[in-house]
Amino acid sequence: MTRYKISEQMLERALQTIPLASQTFSKSTVQFPVGAAPLFLEKGAGSKVWDVDGNEYLDFMSALLCVSIGYADEDVTNAVCDQIKTGVSFSLPHRLEMEVAEQLVEMIPCAEKVRFGKNGSDATSAAIRLARAYTNRELILVCGYHGWQDWYIGSTTRSLGVPESTKDLTKVFKYNDIDSLTALVKAHDGKIAAIIMEPMNVTYPEAGYLQAVQQVAKEAGAVFIFDETITGCRFAKGGAQEYFGVTPDLATFGKGLANGFPLSAVVGKAEIMDLMEDIFFSGTFGGETASLAAAKVVLDKVDKLNVPAVLLATGEYLLDELNALIKELECEHFLSTAGHPSWSFLLISDTAENSSYEIKTLFMQEMLKRGILTLGTHNISYSHSRADIDALMNCYKQVLPILKTALVNKDLLTRLECEPLVPLFKVR
């Protein structure tokens, strides 16, 4: 009996009705190698999850960063249960819409008004429509990952099904390369509606870079948008804009808002947000109260418990330990770390004999065997303890030497119990 027998049986069944057997690439067999990974989870509590075969894991994916407090947090669960007893969706607005909007306006520097969606793509797409309406222009400049909608995904290699006319309206600039941005602005002078970017993903912004982008946007007459789907309520209470001291015109929030319940938000200057009265951004479930009840508790915890400071301290401890281990094992030629401590990355480089994806496959295979759920990221939640980090490091101390030995002996592929992973598409 294999460790993942039931997972693999469920995969075969799910593929009959669900493409990829998942609702997102990031949770599918594109990212998790069949035969060496769990494919379905059953439950979670705090920082731990259990797969359908009963295997227990410390989860360092945190549901793709949306579980920022911890699985099945008691306060969040109680608030949601209390709310659903009196109704979830209504024929008129509910007071929770106003109350959570007020919390966001209080916390986020750029927020003067708020509208809700259900996922990050809702929010970024609404922000783009606002920017186009506000400027009466169409061209969008992007940097980072901004969701699945046509306006953005047409600029990536995953553009199947996107009209060419739509692709032509989005141009990509490079992070920390102000010249790549100014060249686009010069080439499309007077046509740019918005400059939208993740304020940070893998790499820290160079000194003055975000301020320079903001100035370029201002001079171009474009709306400056921060996509804080991940960084919001994680880098600081008010997001990366508070953390870096740069206030955009609009911002989008998502994963940090409701501890796994579906909720996103567009926030920003009132003069731009008021165009929500004219553009069509409308969703029956935008005011759904279970997610808003969760968000009210989460935002209160973010504020009163200073959740971002806790995530920072936990993540710094992890990175200090991991960087020391990489150096001690003399693995710097193929391993390094990057990112903010609350959302950091173990970066794996190609070697002469093996691709980074082949090495990553062996890494995941061995970490998963030892009860660590990871894609190579450290998505810290409030529930992760120092003991959890010590347990993670104990696994790293076992697995990193395996990787090094496999590379030295040139037998990595023979150690795999599955097919190697292949790239999805590269943004970060």
GROMACS .gro file of C-alpha atoms in nm:
model
  428
    1MET     CA    1   0.000   0.000   0.000
    2THR     CA    2   0.149   0.332  -0.105
    3ARG     CA    3   0.155   0.640   0.116
    4TYR     CA    4  -0.081   0.820  -0.125
    5LYS     CA    5  -0.307   0.535  -0.239
    6ILE     CA    6  -0.642   0.705  -0.167
    7SER     CA    7  -0.517   1.036  -0.310
    8GLU     CA    8  -0.430   0.865  -0.636
    9GLN     CA    9  -0.765   0.684  -0.647
   10MET     CA   10  -0.945   1.013  -0.591
   11LEU     CA   11  -0.738   1.177  -0.865
   12GLU     CA   12  -0.850   0.914  -1.115
   13ARG     CA   13  -1.212   0.971  -1.013
   14ALA     CA   14  -1.194   1.351  -1.007
   15LEU     CA   15  -1.040   1.368  -1.354
   16GLN     CA   16  -1.367   1.227  -1.490
   17THR     CA   17  -1.553   1.546  -1.396
   18ILE     CA   18  -1.294   1.818  -1.321
   19PRO     CA   19  -1.021   1.930  -1.564
   20LEU     CA   20  -0.685   1.880  -1.387
   21ALA     CA   21  -0.892   1.753  -1.090
   22SER     CA   22  -0.843   2.095  -0.928
   23GLN     CA   23  -0.983   2.447  -0.933
   24THR     CA   24  -0.639   2.604  -0.971
   25PHE     CA   25  -0.311   2.506  -1.134
   26SER     CA   26  -0.131   2.570  -0.804
   27LYS     CA   27  -0.306   2.282  -0.626
   28SER     CA   28  -0.296   2.037  -0.916
   29THR     CA   29  -0.066   1.770  -1.054
   30VAL     CA   30   0.109   2.047  -1.246
   31GLN     CA   31   0.268   2.135  -0.910
   32PHE     CA   32   0.246   1.808  -0.717
   33PRO     CA   33   0.411   1.499  -0.869
   34VAL     CA   34   0.180   1.197  -0.888
   35GLY     CA   35   0.325   0.907  -0.694
   36ALA     CA   36   0.532   1.122  -0.459
   37ALA     CA   37   0.280   1.369  -0.317
   38PRO     CA   38  -0.061   1.395  -0.156
   39LEU     CA   39  -0.324   1.517  -0.401
   40PHE     CA   40  -0.626   1.575  -0.174
   41LEU     CA   41  -0.652   1.715   0.178
   42GLU     CA   42  -0.921   1.624   0.430
   43LYS     CA   43  -0.892   1.875   0.716
   44GLY     CA   44  -0.674   2.135   0.886
   45ALA     CA   45  -0.613   2.279   1.233
   46GLY     CA   46  -0.375   2.561   1.314
   47SER     CA   47  -0.058   2.505   1.112
   48LYS     CA   48  -0.133   2.140   1.031
   49VAL     CA   49  -0.332   1.956   0.763
   50TRP     CA   50  -0.419   1.591   0.701
   51ASP     CA   51  -0.450   1.428   0.360
   52VAL     CA   52  -0.716   1.173   0.259
   53ASP     CA   53  -0.475   0.889   0.340
   54GLY     CA   54  -0.447   1.014   0.699
   55ASN     CA   55  -0.093   1.154   0.666
   56GLU     CA   56  -0.023   1.462   0.881
   57TYR     CA   57   0.172   1.763   0.757
   58LEU     CA   58   0.302   2.095   0.879
   59ASP     CA   59   0.160   2.320   0.607
   60PHE     CA   60   0.392   2.588   0.472
   61MET     CA   61   0.163   2.665   0.177
   62SER     CA   62  -0.115   2.801   0.399
   63ALA     CA   63  -0.378   2.747   0.128
   64LEU     CA   64  -0.179   2.958  -0.121
   65LEU     CA   65  -0.131   3.227   0.146
   66CYS     CA   66  -0.501   3.284   0.220
   67VAL     CA   67  -0.491   3.113   0.560
   68SER     CA   68  -0.303   3.387   0.742
   69ILE     CA   69  -0.427   3.318   1.097
   70GLY     CA   70  -0.447   2.939   1.095
   71TYR     CA   71  -0.677   2.659   0.983
   72ALA     CA   72  -1.014   2.642   1.162
   73ASP     CA   73  -0.935   2.940   1.385
   74GLU     CA   74  -1.190   2.925   1.666
   75ASP     CA   75  -1.276   3.296   1.670
   76VAL     CA   76  -1.324   3.309   1.294
   77THR     CA   77  -1.526   2.986   1.292
   78ASN     CA   78  -1.755   3.104   1.571
   79ALA     CA   79  -1.820   3.439   1.402
   80VAL     CA   80  -1.905   3.268   1.074
   81CYS     CA   81  -2.131   3.010   1.241
   82ASP     CA   82  -2.316   3.283   1.430
   83GLN     CA   83  -2.368   3.478   1.109
   84ILE     CA   84  -2.489   3.194   0.887
   85LYS     CA   85  -2.762   3.114   1.139
   86THR     CA   86  -2.924   3.446   1.045
   87GLY     CA   87  -2.856   3.435   0.672
   88VAL     CA   88  -2.566   3.457   0.428
   89SER     CA   89  -2.691   3.650   0.126
   90PHE     CA   90  -2.969   3.907   0.139
   91SER     CA   91  -3.196   4.115  -0.083
   92LEU     CA   92  -3.038   4.440   0.040
   93PRO     CA   93  -2.691   4.534   0.174
   94HIS     CA   94  -2.591   4.406   0.517
   95ARG     CA   95  -2.428   4.613   0.791
   96LEU     CA   96  -2.117   4.392   0.773
   97GLU     CA   97  -2.036   4.540   0.431
   98MET     CA   98  -2.012   4.884   0.588
   99GLU     CA   99  -1.832   4.771   0.901
  100VAL     CA  100  -1.558   4.578   0.719
  101ALA     CA  101  -1.518   4.865   0.468
  102GLU     CA  102  -1.467   5.100   0.762
  103GLN     CA  103  -1.198   4.870   0.905
  104LEU     CA  104  -1.013   4.873   0.572
  105VAL     CA  105  -1.033   5.251   0.539
  106GLU     CA  106  -0.891   5.281   0.889
  107MET     CA  107  -0.601   5.043   0.820
  108ILE     CA  108  -0.491   5.103   0.460
  109PRO     CA  109  -0.317   5.432   0.368
  110CYS     CA  110  -0.474   5.472   0.021
  111ALA     CA  111  -0.821   5.353   0.118
  112GLU     CA  112  -1.093   5.616   0.116
  113LYS     CA  113  -1.364   5.393  -0.028
  114VAL     CA  114  -1.403   5.017  -0.073
  115ARG     CA  115  -1.580   4.761  -0.293
  116PHE     CA  116  -1.577   4.387  -0.238
  117GLY     CA  117  -1.526   4.089  -0.468
  118LYS     CA  118  -1.462   3.720  -0.410
  119ASN     CA  119  -1.108   3.667  -0.543
  120GLY     CA  120  -0.798   3.856  -0.648
  121SER     CA  121  -0.888   3.853  -1.016
  122ASP     CA  122  -1.219   4.023  -0.934
  123ALA     CA  123  -1.037   4.302  -0.757
  124THR     CA  124  -0.756   4.361  -1.006
  125SER     CA  125  -0.996   4.355  -1.301
  126ALA     CA  126  -1.224   4.603  -1.129
  127ALA     CA  127  -0.927   4.831  -1.059
  128ILE     CA  128  -0.827   4.818  -1.427
  129ARG     CA  129  -1.180   4.904  -1.539
  130LEU     CA  130  -1.182   5.195  -1.294
  131ALA     CA  131  -0.850   5.320  -1.428
  132ARG     CA  132  -0.969   5.303  -1.787
  133ALA     CA  133  -1.287   5.489  -1.700
  134TYR     CA  134  -1.098   5.752  -1.500
  135THR     CA  135  -0.836   5.822  -1.767
  136ASN     CA  136  -1.041   5.746  -2.080
  137ARG     CA  137  -0.742   5.539  -2.198
  138GLU     CA  138  -0.694   5.167  -2.263
  139LEU     CA  139  -0.329   5.057  -2.233
  140ILE     CA  140  -0.217   4.879  -1.914
  141LEU     CA  141   0.142   4.831  -1.793
  142VAL     CA  142   0.192   4.533  -1.562
  143CYS     CA  143   0.461   4.389  -1.335
  144GLY     CA  144   0.392   4.068  -1.143
  145TYR     CA  145   0.100   3.827  -1.137
  146HIS     CA  146  -0.251   3.974  -1.145
  147GLY     CA  147  -0.496   3.688  -1.199
  148TRP     CA  148  -0.667   3.488  -1.470
  149GLN     CA  149  -0.872   3.752  -1.652
  150ASP     CA  150  -0.807   3.827  -2.021
  151TRP     CA  151  -0.660   4.175  -1.968
  152TYR     CA  152  -0.366   4.030  -1.770
  153ILE     CA  153  -0.320   3.663  -1.859
  154GLY     CA  154  -0.294   3.759  -2.226
  155SER     CA  155   0.050   3.900  -2.144
  156THR     CA  156   0.178   3.556  -2.032
  157THR     CA  157   0.245   3.224  -2.202
  158ARG     CA  158  -0.091   3.102  -2.066
  159SER     CA  159  -0.281   3.320  -2.313
  160LEU     CA  160  -0.483   3.053  -2.497
  161GLY     CA  161  -0.832   3.188  -2.564
  162VAL     CA  162  -0.744   3.555  -2.522
  163PRO     CA  163  -0.815   3.774  -2.828
  164GLU     CA  164  -0.511   3.935  -2.993
  165SER     CA  165  -0.678   4.275  -2.963
  166THR     CA  166  -0.690   4.227  -2.585
  167LYS     CA  167  -0.329   4.108  -2.566
  168ASP     CA  168  -0.218   4.425  -2.744
  169LEU     CA  169  -0.356   4.639  -2.461
  170THR     CA  170  -0.121   4.500  -2.193
  171LYS     CA  171   0.256   4.551  -2.180
  172VAL     CA  172   0.500   4.405  -1.927
  173PHE     CA  173   0.779   4.596  -1.752
  174LYS     CA  174   1.061   4.448  -1.541
  175TYR     CA  175   1.077   4.480  -1.166
  176ASN     CA  176   1.356   4.701  -1.029
  177ASP     CA  177   1.427   4.823  -1.384
  178ILE     CA  178   1.288   5.174  -1.411
  179ASP     CA  179   1.426   5.209  -1.763
  180SER     CA  180   1.204   4.925  -1.886
  181LEU     CA  181   0.904   5.120  -1.757
  182THR     CA  182   1.006   5.460  -1.890
  183ALA     CA  183   1.072   5.307  -2.233
  184LEU     CA  184   0.715   5.177  -2.246
  185VAL     CA  185   0.575   5.507  -2.128
  186LYS     CA  186   0.770   5.691  -2.395
  187ALA     CA  187   0.660   5.447  -2.665
  188HIS     CA  188   0.293   5.477  -2.567
  189ASP     CA  189   0.277   5.838  -2.452
  190GLY     CA  190  -0.075   5.954  -2.373
  191LYS     CA  191  -0.229   5.605  -2.401
  192ILE     CA  192  -0.158   5.451  -2.061
  193ALA     CA  193  -0.455   5.407  -1.829
  194ALA     CA  194  -0.280   5.228  -1.542
  195ILE     CA  195   0.048   5.101  -1.408
  196ILE     CA  196  -0.028   4.800  -1.189
  197MET     CA  197   0.234   4.606  -0.998
  198GLU     CA  198   0.299   4.377  -0.706
  199PRO     CA  199   0.497   4.606  -0.473
  200MET     CA  200   0.715   4.304  -0.393
  201ASN     CA  201   0.726   3.934  -0.462
  202VAL     CA  202   1.057   3.743  -0.463
  203THR     CA  203   1.289   4.047  -0.464
  204TYR     CA  204   1.293   4.356  -0.244
  205PRO     CA  205   1.249   4.686  -0.427
  206GLU     CA  206   1.572   4.877  -0.473
  207ALA     CA  207   1.603   5.207  -0.287
  208GLY     CA  208   1.368   5.462  -0.441
  209TYR     CA  209   1.230   5.222  -0.703
  210LEU     CA  210   0.864   5.221  -0.596
  211GLN     CA  211   0.872   5.599  -0.556
  212ALA     CA  212   1.017   5.628  -0.905
  213VAL     CA  213   0.738   5.413  -1.052
  214GLN     CA  214   0.483   5.627  -0.873
  215GLN     CA  215   0.638   5.942  -1.020
  216VAL     CA  216   0.639   5.795  -1.371
  217ALA     CA  217   0.270   5.711  -1.334
  218LYS     CA  218   0.190   6.060  -1.214
  219GLU     CA  219   0.377   6.227  -1.501
  220ALA     CA  220   0.211   5.992  -1.751
  221GLY     CA  221  -0.135   6.069  -1.614
  222ALA     CA  222  -0.186   5.700  -1.535
  223VAL     CA  223  -0.354   5.548  -1.231
  224PHE     CA  224  -0.095   5.387  -1.003
  225ILE     CA  225  -0.219   5.052  -0.863
  226PHE     CA  226  -0.065   4.819  -0.606
  227ASP     CA  227  -0.176   4.457  -0.631
  228GLU     CA  228  -0.164   4.364  -0.262
  229THR     CA  229  -0.353   4.038  -0.298
  230ILE     CA  230  -0.068   3.869  -0.111
  231THR     CA  231   0.115   4.150   0.066
  232GLY     CA  232  -0.199   4.303   0.217
  233CYS     CA  233  -0.231   4.245   0.594
  234ARG     CA  234   0.094   4.045   0.572
  235PHE     CA  235   0.383   4.290   0.529
  236ALA     CA  236   0.216   4.543   0.758
  237LYS     CA  237  -0.133   4.613   0.888
  238GLY     CA  238  -0.191   4.840   0.591
  239GLY     CA  239  -0.001   4.623   0.349
  240ALA     CA  240   0.317   4.683   0.150
  241GLN     CA  241   0.217   5.044   0.090
  242GLU     CA  242   0.249   5.105   0.464
  243TYR     CA  243   0.563   4.889   0.486
  244PHE     CA  244   0.743   5.073   0.205
  245GLY     CA  245   0.587   5.416   0.262
  246VAL     CA  246   0.442   5.451  -0.090
  247THR     CA  247   0.071   5.527  -0.128
  248PRO     CA  248  -0.086   5.424  -0.460
  249ASP     CA  249  -0.405   5.561  -0.615
  250LEU     CA  250  -0.578   5.223  -0.592
  251ALA     CA  251  -0.495   4.890  -0.433
  252THR     CA  252  -0.637   4.539  -0.438
  253PHE     CA  253  -0.650   4.311  -0.135
  254GLY     CA  254  -0.748   3.946  -0.109
  255LYS     CA  255  -0.566   3.656   0.051
  256GLY     CA  256  -0.506   3.822   0.386
  257LEU     CA  257  -0.863   3.936   0.447
  258ALA     CA  258  -1.068   3.641   0.569
  259ASN     CA  259  -0.847   3.344   0.666
  260GLY     CA  260  -0.954   3.129   0.373
  261PHE     CA  261  -1.306   3.256   0.322
  262PRO     CA  262  -1.354   3.406  -0.027
  263LEU     CA  263  -1.325   3.783  -0.012
  264SER     CA  264  -1.129   4.049  -0.196
  265ALA     CA  265  -1.144   4.427  -0.204
  266VAL     CA  266  -1.065   4.722  -0.427
  267VAL     CA  267  -0.971   5.028  -0.225
  268GLY     CA  268  -0.845   5.373  -0.313
  269LYS     CA  269  -0.900   5.740  -0.364
  270ALA     CA  270  -1.262   5.849  -0.345
  271GLU     CA  271  -1.249   6.045  -0.670
  272ILE     CA  272  -1.156   5.726  -0.858
  273MET     CA  273  -1.361   5.482  -0.650
  274ASP     CA  274  -1.675   5.691  -0.701
  275LEU     CA  275  -1.669   5.581  -1.065
  276MET     CA  276  -1.794   5.247  -0.929
  277GLU     CA  277  -2.132   5.419  -0.956
  278ASP     CA  278  -2.089   5.433  -1.334
  279ILE     CA  279  -1.879   5.134  -1.442
  280PHE     CA  280  -2.033   4.789  -1.410
  281PHE     CA  281  -1.865   4.595  -1.131
  282SER     CA  282  -2.144   4.389  -0.981
  283GLY     CA  283  -2.167   4.052  -0.810
  284THR     CA  284  -2.447   3.885  -0.620
  285PHE     CA  285  -2.201   3.741  -0.369
  286GLY     CA  286  -1.988   4.052  -0.314
  287GLY     CA  287  -2.178   4.121   0.008
  288GLU     CA  288  -2.202   3.759   0.122
  289THR     CA  289  -2.191   3.777   0.500
  290ALA     CA  290  -2.006   3.459   0.603
  291SER     CA  291  -1.684   3.588   0.445
  292LEU     CA  292  -1.743   3.938   0.580
  293ALA     CA  293  -1.796   3.801   0.930
  294ALA     CA  294  -1.466   3.616   0.896
  295ALA     CA  295  -1.293   3.929   0.769
  296LYS     CA  296  -1.418   4.139   1.058
  297VAL     CA  297  -1.250   3.899   1.302
  298VAL     CA  298  -0.933   3.865   1.093
  299LEU     CA  299  -0.886   4.240   1.056
  300ASP     CA  300  -0.941   4.285   1.428
  301LYS     CA  301  -0.671   4.025   1.497
  302VAL     CA  302  -0.436   4.183   1.241
  303ASP     CA  303  -0.473   4.511   1.426
  304LYS     CA  304  -0.484   4.413   1.793
  305LEU     CA  305  -0.244   4.118   1.779
  306ASN     CA  306  -0.017   4.289   1.525
  307VAL     CA  307  -0.021   3.976   1.312
  308PRO     CA  308   0.228   4.111   1.054
  309ALA     CA  309   0.491   4.163   1.324
  310VAL     CA  310   0.447   3.803   1.440
  311LEU     CA  311   0.473   3.672   1.082
  312LEU     CA  312   0.790   3.878   1.037
  313ALA     CA  313   0.955   3.744   1.353
  314THR     CA  314   0.867   3.383   1.273
  315GLY     CA  315   0.988   3.419   0.916
  316GLU     CA  316   1.314   3.586   1.018
  317TYR     CA  317   1.390   3.299   1.254
  318LEU     CA  318   1.326   3.051   0.971
  319LEU     CA  319   1.545   3.235   0.720
  320ASP     CA  320   1.831   3.280   0.967
  321GLU     CA  321   1.833   2.906   1.038
  322LEU     CA  322   1.793   2.802   0.674
  323ASN     CA  323   2.059   3.038   0.537
  324ALA     CA  324   2.304   2.911   0.799
  325LEU     CA  325   2.226   2.551   0.703
  326ILE     CA  326   2.273   2.614   0.329
  327LYS     CA  327   2.613   2.767   0.404
  328GLU     CA  328   2.711   2.489   0.644
  329LEU     CA  329   2.625   2.221   0.387
  330GLU     CA  330   2.801   2.415   0.108
  331CYS     CA  331   2.490   2.415  -0.110
  332GLU     CA  332   2.509   2.780  -0.221
  333HIS     CA  333   2.576   2.677  -0.581
  334PHE     CA  334   2.220   2.551  -0.622
  335LEU     CA  335   2.023   2.677  -0.320
  336SER     CA  336   1.945   3.025  -0.193
  337THR     CA  337   1.660   3.215  -0.024
  338ALA     CA  338   1.467   3.525  -0.119
  339GLY     CA  339   1.153   3.718  -0.034
  340HIS     CA  340   1.003   3.887   0.268
  341PRO     CA  341   1.025   3.676   0.586
  342SER     CA  342   0.646   3.634   0.597
  343TRP     CA  343   0.649   3.497   0.238
  344SER     CA  344   0.991   3.360   0.153
  345PHE     CA  345   1.131   3.120  -0.105
  346LEU     CA  346   1.387   2.844  -0.120
  347LEU     CA  347   1.526   2.906  -0.467
  348ILE     CA  348   1.664   2.609  -0.658
  349SER     CA  349   1.898   2.671  -0.952
  350ASP     CA  350   1.980   2.457  -1.252
  351THR     CA  351   2.306   2.261  -1.234
  352ALA     CA  352   2.518   2.115  -1.511
  353GLU     CA  353   2.344   1.778  -1.475
  354ASN     CA  354   1.989   1.863  -1.362
  355SER     CA  355   1.723   2.127  -1.413
  356SER     CA  356   1.580   2.315  -1.119
  357TYR     CA  357   1.249   2.133  -1.175
  358GLU     CA  358   1.415   1.794  -1.147
  359ILE     CA  359   1.586   1.900  -0.824
  360LYS     CA  360   1.261   2.050  -0.694
  361THR     CA  361   1.078   1.724  -0.760
  362LEU     CA  362   1.324   1.529  -0.543
  363PHE     CA  363   1.306   1.804  -0.281
  364MET     CA  364   0.926   1.787  -0.263
  365GLN     CA  365   0.924   1.408  -0.265
  366GLU     CA  366   1.152   1.391   0.038
  367MET     CA  367   0.996   1.681   0.231
  368LEU     CA  368   0.646   1.541   0.185
  369LYS     CA  369   0.761   1.199   0.311
  370ARG     CA  370   0.871   1.376   0.628
  371GLY     CA  371   0.542   1.556   0.681
  372ILE     CA  372   0.614   1.901   0.536
  373LEU     CA  373   0.363   2.037   0.281
  374THR     CA  374   0.558   2.276   0.064
  375LEU     CA  375   0.619   2.401  -0.288
  376GLY     CA  376   0.949   2.550  -0.179
  377THR     CA  377   0.787   2.856  -0.025
  378HIS     CA  378   0.744   2.952   0.340
  379ASN     CA  379   0.395   3.104   0.363
  380ILE     CA  380   0.388   3.191   0.731
  381SER     CA  381   0.062   3.205   0.924
  382TYR     CA  382  -0.003   3.336   1.275
  383SER     CA  383  -0.041   2.973   1.390
  384HIS     CA  384   0.315   2.874   1.294
  385SER     CA  385   0.518   2.836   1.612
  386ARG     CA  386   0.892   2.827   1.678
  387ALA     CA  387   0.849   2.453   1.732
  388ASP     CA  388   0.700   2.427   1.383
  389ILE     CA  389   1.000   2.606   1.238
  390ASP     CA  390   1.234   2.378   1.430
  391ALA     CA  391   1.048   2.076   1.287
  392LEU     CA  392   1.082   2.222   0.937
  393MET     CA  393   1.453   2.278   0.990
  394ASN     CA  394   1.497   1.923   1.113
  395CYS     CA  395   1.353   1.804   0.781
  396TYR     CA  396   1.578   2.043   0.586
  397LYS     CA  397   1.877   1.896   0.770
  398GLN     CA  398   1.779   1.555   0.636
  399VAL     CA  399   1.669   1.650   0.285
  400LEU     CA  400   1.926   1.906   0.170
  401PRO     CA  401   2.214   1.658   0.208
  402ILE     CA  402   2.012   1.411  -0.003
  403LEU     CA  403   1.988   1.671  -0.280
  404LYS     CA  404   2.357   1.750  -0.258
  405THR     CA  405   2.457   1.383  -0.266
  406ALA     CA  406   2.229   1.317  -0.563
  407LEU     CA  407   2.393   1.600  -0.755
  408VAL     CA  408   2.746   1.489  -0.663
  409ASN     CA  409   2.673   1.127  -0.757
  410LYS     CA  410   2.479   1.234  -1.070
  411ASP     CA  411   2.198   0.993  -0.986
  412LEU     CA  412   1.916   1.236  -0.902
  413LEU     CA  413   1.672   1.106  -1.162
  414THR     CA  414   1.707   0.749  -1.039
  415ARG     CA  415   1.602   0.864  -0.692
  416LEU     CA  416   1.268   0.999  -0.817
  417GLU     CA  417   0.956   0.796  -0.749
  418CYS     CA  418   0.761   0.998  -1.006
  419GLU     CA  419   0.796   1.200  -1.324
  420PRO     CA  420   0.980   1.534  -1.284
  421LEU     CA  421   0.777   1.854  -1.266
  422VAL     CA  422   0.770   2.090  -1.565
  423PRO     CA  423   0.722   2.469  -1.577
  424LEU     CA  424   0.370   2.617  -1.572
  425PHE     CA  425   0.466   2.971  -1.668
  426LYS     CA  426   0.709   3.210  -1.514
  427VAL     CA  427   0.608   3.547  -1.371
  428ARG     CA  428   0.803   3.579  -1.046
   0.00000   0.00000   0.00000
